[in-house]
Each structure stands twice: as structure tokens, then as C-alpha cells.
Short mmCIF file of C-alpha atoms and ligand atoms in Angstrom, two decimals:
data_model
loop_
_atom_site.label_atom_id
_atom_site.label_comp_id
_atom_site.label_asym_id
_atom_site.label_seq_id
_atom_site.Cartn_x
_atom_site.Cartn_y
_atom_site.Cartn_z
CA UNK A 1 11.26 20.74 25.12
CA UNK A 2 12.55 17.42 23.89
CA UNK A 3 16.23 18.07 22.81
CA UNK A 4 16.02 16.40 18.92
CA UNK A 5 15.17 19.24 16.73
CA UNK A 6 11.51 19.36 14.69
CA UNK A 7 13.61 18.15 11.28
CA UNK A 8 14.39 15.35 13.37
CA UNK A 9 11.83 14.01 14.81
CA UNK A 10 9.72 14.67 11.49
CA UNK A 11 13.22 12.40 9.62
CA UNK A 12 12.93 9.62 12.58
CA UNK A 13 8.88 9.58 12.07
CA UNK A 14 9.83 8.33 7.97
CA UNK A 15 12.88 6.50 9.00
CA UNK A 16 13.38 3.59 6.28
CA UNK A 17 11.07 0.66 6.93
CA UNK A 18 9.16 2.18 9.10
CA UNK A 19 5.93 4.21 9.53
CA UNK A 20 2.94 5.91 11.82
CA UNK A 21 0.16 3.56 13.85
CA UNK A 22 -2.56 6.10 13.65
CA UNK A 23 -4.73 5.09 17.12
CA UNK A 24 -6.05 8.69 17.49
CA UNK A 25 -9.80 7.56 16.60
CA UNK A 26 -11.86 10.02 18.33
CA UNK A 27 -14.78 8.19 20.65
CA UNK A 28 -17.92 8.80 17.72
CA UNK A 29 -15.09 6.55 15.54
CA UNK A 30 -13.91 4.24 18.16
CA UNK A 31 -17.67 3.41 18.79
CA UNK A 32 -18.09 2.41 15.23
CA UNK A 33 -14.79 0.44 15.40
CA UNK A 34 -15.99 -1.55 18.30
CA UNK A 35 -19.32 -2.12 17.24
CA UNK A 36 -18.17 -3.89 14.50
CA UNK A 37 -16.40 -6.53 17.04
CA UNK A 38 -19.68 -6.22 19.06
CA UNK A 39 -18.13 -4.75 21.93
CA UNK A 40 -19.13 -2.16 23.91
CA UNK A 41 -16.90 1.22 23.87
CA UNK A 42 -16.27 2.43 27.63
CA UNK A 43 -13.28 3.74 29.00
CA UNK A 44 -12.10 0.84 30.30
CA UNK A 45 -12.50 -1.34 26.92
CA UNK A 46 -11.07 1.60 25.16
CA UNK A 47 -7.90 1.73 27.76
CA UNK A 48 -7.56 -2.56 27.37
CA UNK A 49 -7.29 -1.95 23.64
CA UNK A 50 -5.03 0.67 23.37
CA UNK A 51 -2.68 -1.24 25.80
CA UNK A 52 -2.51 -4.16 23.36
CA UNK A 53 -1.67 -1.58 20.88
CA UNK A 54 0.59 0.15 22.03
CA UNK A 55 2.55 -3.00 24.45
CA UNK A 56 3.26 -5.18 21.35
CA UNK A 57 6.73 -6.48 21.84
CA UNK A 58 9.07 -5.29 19.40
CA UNK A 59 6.25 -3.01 17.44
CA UNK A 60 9.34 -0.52 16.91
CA UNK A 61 10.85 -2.62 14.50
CA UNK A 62 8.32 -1.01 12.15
CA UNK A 63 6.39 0.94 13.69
CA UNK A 64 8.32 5.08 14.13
CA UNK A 65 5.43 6.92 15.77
CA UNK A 66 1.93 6.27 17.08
CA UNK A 67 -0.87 8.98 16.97
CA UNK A 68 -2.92 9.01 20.24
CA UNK A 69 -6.61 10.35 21.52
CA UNK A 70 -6.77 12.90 24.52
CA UNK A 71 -7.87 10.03 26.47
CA UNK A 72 -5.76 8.12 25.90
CA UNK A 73 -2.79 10.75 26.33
CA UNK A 74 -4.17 10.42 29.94
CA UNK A 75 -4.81 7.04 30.52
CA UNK A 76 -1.94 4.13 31.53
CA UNK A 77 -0.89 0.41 31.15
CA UNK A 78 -1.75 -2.21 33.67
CA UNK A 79 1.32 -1.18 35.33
CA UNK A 80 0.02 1.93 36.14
CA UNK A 81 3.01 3.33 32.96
CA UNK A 82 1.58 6.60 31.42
CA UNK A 83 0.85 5.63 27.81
CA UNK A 84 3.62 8.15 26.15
CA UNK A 85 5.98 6.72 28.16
CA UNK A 86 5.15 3.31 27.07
CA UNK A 87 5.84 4.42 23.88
CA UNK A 88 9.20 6.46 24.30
CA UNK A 89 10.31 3.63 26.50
CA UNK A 90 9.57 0.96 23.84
CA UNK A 91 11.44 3.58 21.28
CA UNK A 92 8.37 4.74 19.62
CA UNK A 93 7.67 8.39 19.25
CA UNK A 94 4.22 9.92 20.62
CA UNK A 95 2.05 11.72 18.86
CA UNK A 96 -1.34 12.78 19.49
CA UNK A 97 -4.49 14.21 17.36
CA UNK A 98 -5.74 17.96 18.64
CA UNK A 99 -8.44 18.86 16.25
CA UNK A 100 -11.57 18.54 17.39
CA UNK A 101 -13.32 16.53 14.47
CA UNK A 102 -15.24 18.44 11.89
CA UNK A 103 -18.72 21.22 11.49
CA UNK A 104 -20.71 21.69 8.89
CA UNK A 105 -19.39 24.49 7.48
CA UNK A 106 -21.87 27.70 7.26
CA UNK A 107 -23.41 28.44 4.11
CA UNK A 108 -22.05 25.50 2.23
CA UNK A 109 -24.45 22.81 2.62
CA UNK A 110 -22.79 19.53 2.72
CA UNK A 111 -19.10 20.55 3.83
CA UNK A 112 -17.23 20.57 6.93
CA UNK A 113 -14.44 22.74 8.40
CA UNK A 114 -12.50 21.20 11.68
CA UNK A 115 -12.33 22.80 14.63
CA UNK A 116 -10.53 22.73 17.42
CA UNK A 117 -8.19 26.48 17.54
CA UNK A 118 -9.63 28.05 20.08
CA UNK A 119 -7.52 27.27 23.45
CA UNK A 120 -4.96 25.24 20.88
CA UNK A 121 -2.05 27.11 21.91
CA UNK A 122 -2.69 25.84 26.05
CA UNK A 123 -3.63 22.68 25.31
CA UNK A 124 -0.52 21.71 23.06
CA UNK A 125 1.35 23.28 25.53
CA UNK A 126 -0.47 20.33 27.78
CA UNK A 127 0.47 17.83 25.35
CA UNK A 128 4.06 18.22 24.97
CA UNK A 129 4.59 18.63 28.80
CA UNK A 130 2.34 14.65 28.63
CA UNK A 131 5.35 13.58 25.96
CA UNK A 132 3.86 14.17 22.64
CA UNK A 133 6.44 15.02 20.11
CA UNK A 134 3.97 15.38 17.31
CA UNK A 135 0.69 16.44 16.74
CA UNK A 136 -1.87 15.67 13.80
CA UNK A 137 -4.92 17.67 12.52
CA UNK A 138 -6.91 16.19 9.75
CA UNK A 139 -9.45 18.53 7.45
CA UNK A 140 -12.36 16.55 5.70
CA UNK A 141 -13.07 17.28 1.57
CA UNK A 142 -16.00 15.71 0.24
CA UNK A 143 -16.19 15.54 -3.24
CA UNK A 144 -19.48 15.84 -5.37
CA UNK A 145 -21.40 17.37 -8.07
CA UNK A 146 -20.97 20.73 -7.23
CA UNK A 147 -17.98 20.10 -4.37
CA UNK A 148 -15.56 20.69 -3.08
CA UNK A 149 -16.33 24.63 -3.41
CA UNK A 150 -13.45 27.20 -2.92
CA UNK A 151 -14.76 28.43 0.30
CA UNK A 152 -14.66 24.81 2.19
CA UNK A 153 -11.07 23.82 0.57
CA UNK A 154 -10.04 27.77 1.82
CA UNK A 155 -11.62 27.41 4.91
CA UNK A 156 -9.72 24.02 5.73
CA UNK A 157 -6.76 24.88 4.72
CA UNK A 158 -6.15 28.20 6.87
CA UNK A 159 -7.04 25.88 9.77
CA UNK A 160 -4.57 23.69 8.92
CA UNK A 161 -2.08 26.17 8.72
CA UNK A 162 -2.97 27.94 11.63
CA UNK A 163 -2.55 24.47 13.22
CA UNK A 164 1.01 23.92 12.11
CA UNK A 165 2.00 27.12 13.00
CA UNK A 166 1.11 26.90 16.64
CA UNK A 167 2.73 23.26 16.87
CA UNK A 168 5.80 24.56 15.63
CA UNK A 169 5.76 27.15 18.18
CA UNK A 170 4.89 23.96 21.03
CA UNK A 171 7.65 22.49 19.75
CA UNK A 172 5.55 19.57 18.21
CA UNK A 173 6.20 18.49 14.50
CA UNK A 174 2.97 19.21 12.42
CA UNK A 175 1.44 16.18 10.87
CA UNK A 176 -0.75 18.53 8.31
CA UNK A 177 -4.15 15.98 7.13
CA UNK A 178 -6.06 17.18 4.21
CA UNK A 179 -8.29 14.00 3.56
CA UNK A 180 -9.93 13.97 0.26
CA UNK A 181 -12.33 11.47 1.02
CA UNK A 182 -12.61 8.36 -1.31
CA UNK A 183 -16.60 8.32 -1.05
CA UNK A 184 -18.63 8.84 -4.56
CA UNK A 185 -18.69 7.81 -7.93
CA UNK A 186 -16.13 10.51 -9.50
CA UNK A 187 -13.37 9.27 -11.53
CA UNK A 188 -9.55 8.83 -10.78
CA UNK A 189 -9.01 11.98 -12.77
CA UNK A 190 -11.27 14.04 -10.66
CA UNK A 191 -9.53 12.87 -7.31
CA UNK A 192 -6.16 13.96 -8.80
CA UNK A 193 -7.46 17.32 -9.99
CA UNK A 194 -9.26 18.12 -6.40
CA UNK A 195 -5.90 16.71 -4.87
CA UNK A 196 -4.02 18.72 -6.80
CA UNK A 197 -6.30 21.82 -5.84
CA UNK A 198 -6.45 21.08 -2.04
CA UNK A 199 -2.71 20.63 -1.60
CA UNK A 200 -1.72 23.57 -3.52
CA UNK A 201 -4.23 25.97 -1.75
CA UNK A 202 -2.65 23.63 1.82
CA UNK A 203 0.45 25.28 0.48
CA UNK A 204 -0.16 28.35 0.09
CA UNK A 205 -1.84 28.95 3.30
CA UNK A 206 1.23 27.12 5.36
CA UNK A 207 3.63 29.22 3.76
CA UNK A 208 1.11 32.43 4.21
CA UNK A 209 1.55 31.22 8.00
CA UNK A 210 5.27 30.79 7.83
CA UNK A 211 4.82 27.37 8.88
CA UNK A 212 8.56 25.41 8.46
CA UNK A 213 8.07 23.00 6.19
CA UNK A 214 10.82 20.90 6.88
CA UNK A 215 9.57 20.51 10.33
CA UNK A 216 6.34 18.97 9.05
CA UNK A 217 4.55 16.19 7.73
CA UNK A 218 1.87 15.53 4.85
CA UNK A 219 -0.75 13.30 5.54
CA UNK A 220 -2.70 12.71 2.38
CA UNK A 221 -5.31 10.70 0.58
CA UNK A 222 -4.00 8.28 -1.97
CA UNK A 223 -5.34 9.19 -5.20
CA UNK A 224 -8.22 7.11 -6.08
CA UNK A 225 -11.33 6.51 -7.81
CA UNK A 226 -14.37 7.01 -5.91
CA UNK A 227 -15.69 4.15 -3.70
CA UNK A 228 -18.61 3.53 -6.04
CA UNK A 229 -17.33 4.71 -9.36
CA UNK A 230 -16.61 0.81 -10.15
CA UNK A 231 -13.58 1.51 -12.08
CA UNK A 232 -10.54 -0.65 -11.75
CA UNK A 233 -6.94 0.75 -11.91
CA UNK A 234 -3.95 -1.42 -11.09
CA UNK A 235 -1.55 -0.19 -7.98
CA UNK A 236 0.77 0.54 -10.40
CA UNK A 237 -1.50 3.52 -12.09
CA UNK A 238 -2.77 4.28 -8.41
CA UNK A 239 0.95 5.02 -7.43
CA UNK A 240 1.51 6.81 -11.26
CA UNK A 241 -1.24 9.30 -10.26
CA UNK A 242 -0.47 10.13 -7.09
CA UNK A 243 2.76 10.71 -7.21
CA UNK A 244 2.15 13.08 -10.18
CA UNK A 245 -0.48 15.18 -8.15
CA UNK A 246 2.22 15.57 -5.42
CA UNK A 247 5.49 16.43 -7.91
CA UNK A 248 2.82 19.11 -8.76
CA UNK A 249 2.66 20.56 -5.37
CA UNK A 250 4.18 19.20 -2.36
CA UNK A 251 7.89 21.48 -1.95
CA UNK A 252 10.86 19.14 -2.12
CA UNK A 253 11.79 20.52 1.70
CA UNK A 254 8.60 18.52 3.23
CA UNK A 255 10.74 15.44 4.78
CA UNK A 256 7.94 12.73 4.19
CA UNK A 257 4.26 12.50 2.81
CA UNK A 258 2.76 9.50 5.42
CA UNK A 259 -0.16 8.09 3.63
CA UNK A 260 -3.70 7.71 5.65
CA UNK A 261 -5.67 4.62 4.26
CA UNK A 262 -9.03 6.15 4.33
CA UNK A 263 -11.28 3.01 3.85
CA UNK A 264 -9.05 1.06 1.78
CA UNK A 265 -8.40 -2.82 2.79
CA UNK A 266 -5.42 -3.48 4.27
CA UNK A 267 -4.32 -5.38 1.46
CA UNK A 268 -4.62 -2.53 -1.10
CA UNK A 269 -3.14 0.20 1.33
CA UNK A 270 -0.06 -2.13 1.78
CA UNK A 271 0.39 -2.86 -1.90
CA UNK A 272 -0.26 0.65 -3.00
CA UNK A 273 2.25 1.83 -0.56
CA UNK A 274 4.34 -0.80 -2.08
CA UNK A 275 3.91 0.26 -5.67
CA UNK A 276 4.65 3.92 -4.77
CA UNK A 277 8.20 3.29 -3.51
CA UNK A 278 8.59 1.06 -6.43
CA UNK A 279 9.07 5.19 -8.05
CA UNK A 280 11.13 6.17 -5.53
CA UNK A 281 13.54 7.53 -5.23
CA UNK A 282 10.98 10.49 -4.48
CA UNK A 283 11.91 13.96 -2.78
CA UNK A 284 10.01 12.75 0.40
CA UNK A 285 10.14 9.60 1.95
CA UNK A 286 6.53 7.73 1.35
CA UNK A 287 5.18 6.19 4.34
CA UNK A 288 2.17 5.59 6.02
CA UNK A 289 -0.07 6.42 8.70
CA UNK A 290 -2.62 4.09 8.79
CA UNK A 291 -5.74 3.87 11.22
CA UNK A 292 -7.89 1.10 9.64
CA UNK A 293 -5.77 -0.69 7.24
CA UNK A 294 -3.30 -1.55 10.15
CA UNK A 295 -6.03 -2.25 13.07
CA UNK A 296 -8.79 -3.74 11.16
CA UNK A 297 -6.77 -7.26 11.37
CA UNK A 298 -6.47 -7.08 15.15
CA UNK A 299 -9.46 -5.78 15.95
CA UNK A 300 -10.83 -9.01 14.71
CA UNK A 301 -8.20 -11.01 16.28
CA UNK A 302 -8.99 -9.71 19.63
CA UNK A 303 -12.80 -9.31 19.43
CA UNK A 304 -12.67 -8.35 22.85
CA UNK A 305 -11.71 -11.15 24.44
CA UNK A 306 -8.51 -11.16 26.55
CA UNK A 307 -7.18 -14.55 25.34
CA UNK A 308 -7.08 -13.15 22.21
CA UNK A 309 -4.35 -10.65 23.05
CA UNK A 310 -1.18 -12.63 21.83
CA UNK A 311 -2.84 -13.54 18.54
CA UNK A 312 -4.14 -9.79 17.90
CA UNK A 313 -0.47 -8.16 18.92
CA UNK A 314 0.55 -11.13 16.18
CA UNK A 315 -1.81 -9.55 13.77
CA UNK A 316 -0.30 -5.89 14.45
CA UNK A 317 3.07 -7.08 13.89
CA UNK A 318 2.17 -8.75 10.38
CA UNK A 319 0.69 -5.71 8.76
CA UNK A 320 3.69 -3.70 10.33
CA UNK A 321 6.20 -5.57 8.73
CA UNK A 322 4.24 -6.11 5.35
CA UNK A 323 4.03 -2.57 5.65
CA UNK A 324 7.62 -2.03 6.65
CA UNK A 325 8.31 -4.66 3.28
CA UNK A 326 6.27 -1.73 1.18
CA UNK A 327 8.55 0.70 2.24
CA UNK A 328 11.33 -0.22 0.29
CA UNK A 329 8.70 -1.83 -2.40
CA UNK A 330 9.73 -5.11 -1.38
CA UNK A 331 6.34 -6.25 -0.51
CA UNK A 332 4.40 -9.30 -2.84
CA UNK A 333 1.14 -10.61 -2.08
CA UNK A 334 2.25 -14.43 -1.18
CA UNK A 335 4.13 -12.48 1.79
CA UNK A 336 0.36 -12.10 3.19
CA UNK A 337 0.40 -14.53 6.39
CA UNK A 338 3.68 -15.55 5.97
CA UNK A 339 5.30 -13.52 8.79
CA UNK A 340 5.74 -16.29 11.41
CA UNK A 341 7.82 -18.60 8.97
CA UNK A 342 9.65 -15.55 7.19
CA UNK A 343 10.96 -13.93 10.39
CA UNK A 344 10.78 -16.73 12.73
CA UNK A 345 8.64 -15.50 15.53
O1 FBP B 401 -12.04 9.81 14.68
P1 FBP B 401 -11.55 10.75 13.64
O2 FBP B 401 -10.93 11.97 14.23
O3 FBP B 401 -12.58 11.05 12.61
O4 FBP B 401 -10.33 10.05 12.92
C1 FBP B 401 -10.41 9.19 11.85
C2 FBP B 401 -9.09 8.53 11.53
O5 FBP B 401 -8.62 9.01 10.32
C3 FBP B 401 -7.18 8.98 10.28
O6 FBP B 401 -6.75 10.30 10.12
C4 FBP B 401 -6.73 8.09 9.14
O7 FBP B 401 -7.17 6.80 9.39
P2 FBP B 401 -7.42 5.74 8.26
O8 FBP B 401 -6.04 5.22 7.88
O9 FBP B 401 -8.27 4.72 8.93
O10 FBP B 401 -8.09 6.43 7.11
C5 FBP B 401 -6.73 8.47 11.65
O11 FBP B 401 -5.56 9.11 12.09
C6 FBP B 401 -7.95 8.73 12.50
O12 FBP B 401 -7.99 7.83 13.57
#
């Protein structure tokens, strides 16, 4: 086992200025990420762009942890450099997803539960011995007329906490993901409320499992109005409402709550982020853990194309560092492209 206890790898993974690089997108996701760019998704072009990723020079400056795929767990640089080590080498702490994405659930017609316990225990015990220090499991909650029901938030959340549990016992902090999902036309109010519900039944269920919490991690939705509710409510009420829903019911002894960006633009999930530690001083660290909002930019930048490397590590950087900015709420909009002249690279 890695000698730095769980509290402190779960501290170093919300160190000040710094945050998660979610790259865990399982392949049904990665396809649809690459499609976009109009490139094919095989192993190989899979492998090429998670080496871009994860070589950036000096990515550490802001970057704490990065969440991997099995595959790519098991796949290596052009040097022939196993991926974690990449990462622990460059000072960057690996991570890696181990659900196995999500079911619908029986008997409730439009939900999903996540699998992915059966075997968990052996194959975190895998995962840790590949250099993963941390391990992330995210449960889906669709919200509608009639939904979320009880059963699907219950469902979820004993996963999750059976999840954590066995982590814990791996020796792998718990990144613990109940996503809320922005999709619909439901008001801010009813994302806070259905927050609110799913992270105190989350609760209940990891302390049911006697699940450490200060050896974890909250990954959470921001709260938001639906997609296509077409109401507009500054970052500053965003933040408000949020951070109320999680005073309600995230324990003080969770060491940081890391923000997934779930569909949001980059722009909004860095100024939201920015706008929430404008309240701190908080009793968790607020970070992020973004998937999209930090690899949208370079997926465009690179489009495939291997002289586009540089320019697409360049793009990684920027929304690192604006991100990084937003962790102290020091981030403004003009700051958007201005990396280069501001820091000198
Ligand atoms: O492919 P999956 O397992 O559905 O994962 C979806 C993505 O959602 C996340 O949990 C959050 O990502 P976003 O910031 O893009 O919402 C990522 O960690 C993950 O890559």
C-alpha cells in the first residue's frame, strides 16, 4: 500500500489551486467524444490521446489527480512508461473509475442503478497493485415528472456505499459520484430539493456502511436549472444554492466536494467554480473534477491530428490554470485566452 494515509491523499487531491482531470470516459462515451472531432475511436487513437493528456509538461501545476479508464490503466506512453507512472512521476496522483456504467433499474421504468460490485473487491485489489491511489464510482439520477423515485435514489446510493467501503478496505480513497443530471425543464428549486434528497440518503447509506468519511471525496452536480427549463440565474445564485443544499447535508469531516461539470461549457463550469469559492471559506475545499469542461477545448485543438499536439496540451494547460484561478475565486472572464501573456509560456 502506498505509505500517505487515505486523509492524505483525499487533502493532496483538493490541495489549493488545484483539482481532478477526469479522463475516465468509458469507450460508449469516448466514442461520442471522438465523433464529435470526426475521428475514429480504436485503441490506438484512444492510447495517442490519453498520452497528450496525461504528458502535458507541467500539468501538475494545477492539475492534483487524474481519473483513468481500465484501458487505459493498462496501456503506456510512447516510451513504453505505464500510464500511472507517468502520472506519479510527473507528481500527479492516479486514479481510476471501477463502476461499470449504469442498468435500467427493474421495475422503475426510466432509471438506472450502476453496476459494477460483483468481483470489486479483486479487481481494486488489481488497481492499486497498477498505482491507483483513488478510485471513482458515479450513480446516474434523472429527474422528471414522477422521478427520481425512492427506490432508484436508495438503490444508488447503497451501491455507492458499498463502493466506498471496499476502496477503503483497497486502500484507495473513495471519490463517491451521485450525478443529478442537468437534463429537463425542472426549475433550480427542484435540483436543490432532489440534491438535497440524494446526498442525504448518500449519507446515510455511507455511514450505514461505516465508510470513513474523511478518507473520501464528494463528487457532485452543481445545482442547476434544467438544460431546457430556459431560466437564467447568475453564477452568483448558482454558487448561493449549491452551497446551501450541501451545508444541509454534506458532514464537515468530508475533506473536499470536487465538482463534475456535467454538460456545462467550460466557461460556466470555471466561473461557477469561481463564484463558489468566492463563499469560502467552506468546511470542504471546492474543487473540481471535470471531464468535458476541461477536454472539450483540446479535443478541438487536436482534432486528431498529431501536429496539433503542442497547441491542444496549450489548451489543457489554459483551462487548468483558469480553473486553478477559480479556486481561490480569482478567476474573471477577460482572463479567457490570456494564459500565454499572463504566465509567460
Ligand atoms: O463514460 P462514463 O462512465 O459515463 O463517464 C462520464 C463522465 O462523467 C464524469 O463523471 C464527469 O464528467 P463531466 O465533467 O464531463 O460531467 C467523468 O468522470 C466521466 O468521464
Amino acid at each position: 500500500m502506498h505509505p500517505m494515509s487515505l486523509h492524505a491523499t483525499a487533502e493532496a487531491l483538493v490541495a489549493p489551486g488545484k483539482g481532478i482531470l477526469a479522463a475516465d470516459e468509458s469507450l460508449p462515451t469516448m466514442e461520442k467524444r471522438l465523433s464529435r472531432i470526426g475521428v475514429e475511436s480504436t485503441e490506438q487513437v484512444r492510447r495517442r490521446y490519453r498520452d497528450l493528456l496525461l504528458s502535458t509538461p507541467g500539468l501538475a501545476e494545477h492539475v492534483s489527480g487524474v481519473i483513468l479508464f481500465d484501458e487505459t490503466i493498462r496501456q503506456h506512453d510512447t516510451s513504453g512508461t505505464p500510464f500511472p507512472q507517468v502520472l506519479a512521476d510527473a507528481g500527479i496522483i492516479p486514479g481510476i473509475k471501477v463502476d461499470a456504467g449504469t442498468r435500467p433499474l427493474a421495475g422503475f421504468p426510466d432509471e438506472v442503478v450502476t453496476e459494477g460490485l460483483d468481483g470489486l473487491r479483486l479487481r481494486l485489489a488489481e488497481y492499486a497493485a497498477l498505482g491507483a491511489r483513488f478510485a471513482k464510482w458515479r450513480a446516474v439520477i434523472r429527474i422528471g415528472a414522477a422521478l427520481p423515485t425512492p427506490g432508484c435514489i436508495a438503490a444508488n446510493a447503497h451501491a455507492l456505499a458499498r463502493y466506498a467501503a471496499l476502496a477503503q478496505e483497497a486502500g484507495l480513497v473513495p471519490i463517491v459520484e451521485p450525478e443529478v443530471l442537468m437534463d429537463g425543464n425542472h426549475s433550480l428549486p427542484t435540483c436543490a430539493s432532489v440534491t438535497a434528497t440524494v446526498l442525504r440518503t448518500v449519507y446515510d447509506e455511507l455511514a450505514r456502511h461505516r465508510v470513513v468519511l474523511d478518507a473520501t471525496l464528494l463528487k457532485p452536480n452543481m445545482v442547476l436549472p434544467g438544460a431546457s427549463s430556459h431560466e437564467t440565474v447568475d453564477d452568483d445564485e448558482i454558487a448561493a444554492r449549491t452551497l446551501a443544499v450541501l451545508r444541509d447535508t454534506v458532514p464537515a469531516s468530508v475533506p473536499g466536494i470536487v465538482f463534475l461539470s456535467g454538460g456545462q461549457t467550460p466557461e460556466q463550469a470555471t466561473a461557477r467554480l469561481d463564484a463558489l469559492n468566492r463563499r469560502a471559506p467552506q468546511p470542504w475545499q471546492l474543487s473540481f473534477s471535470y471531464g468535458r469542461a476541461l477536454q472539450a477545448p483540446v479535443l478541438d485543438a487536436w482534432a486528431g491530428q498529431e501536429q496539433n499536439v503542442e497547441a491542444a496540451q496549450q489548451a489543457l494547460l489554459e483551462r487548468a490554470w483558469l480553473n486553478g484561478a477559480a479556486r481561490h475565486g480569482r478567476y474573471r472572464t477577460d482572463m479567457e485566452g490570456a494564459r500565454r501573456t499572463t504566465t509567460g509560456v
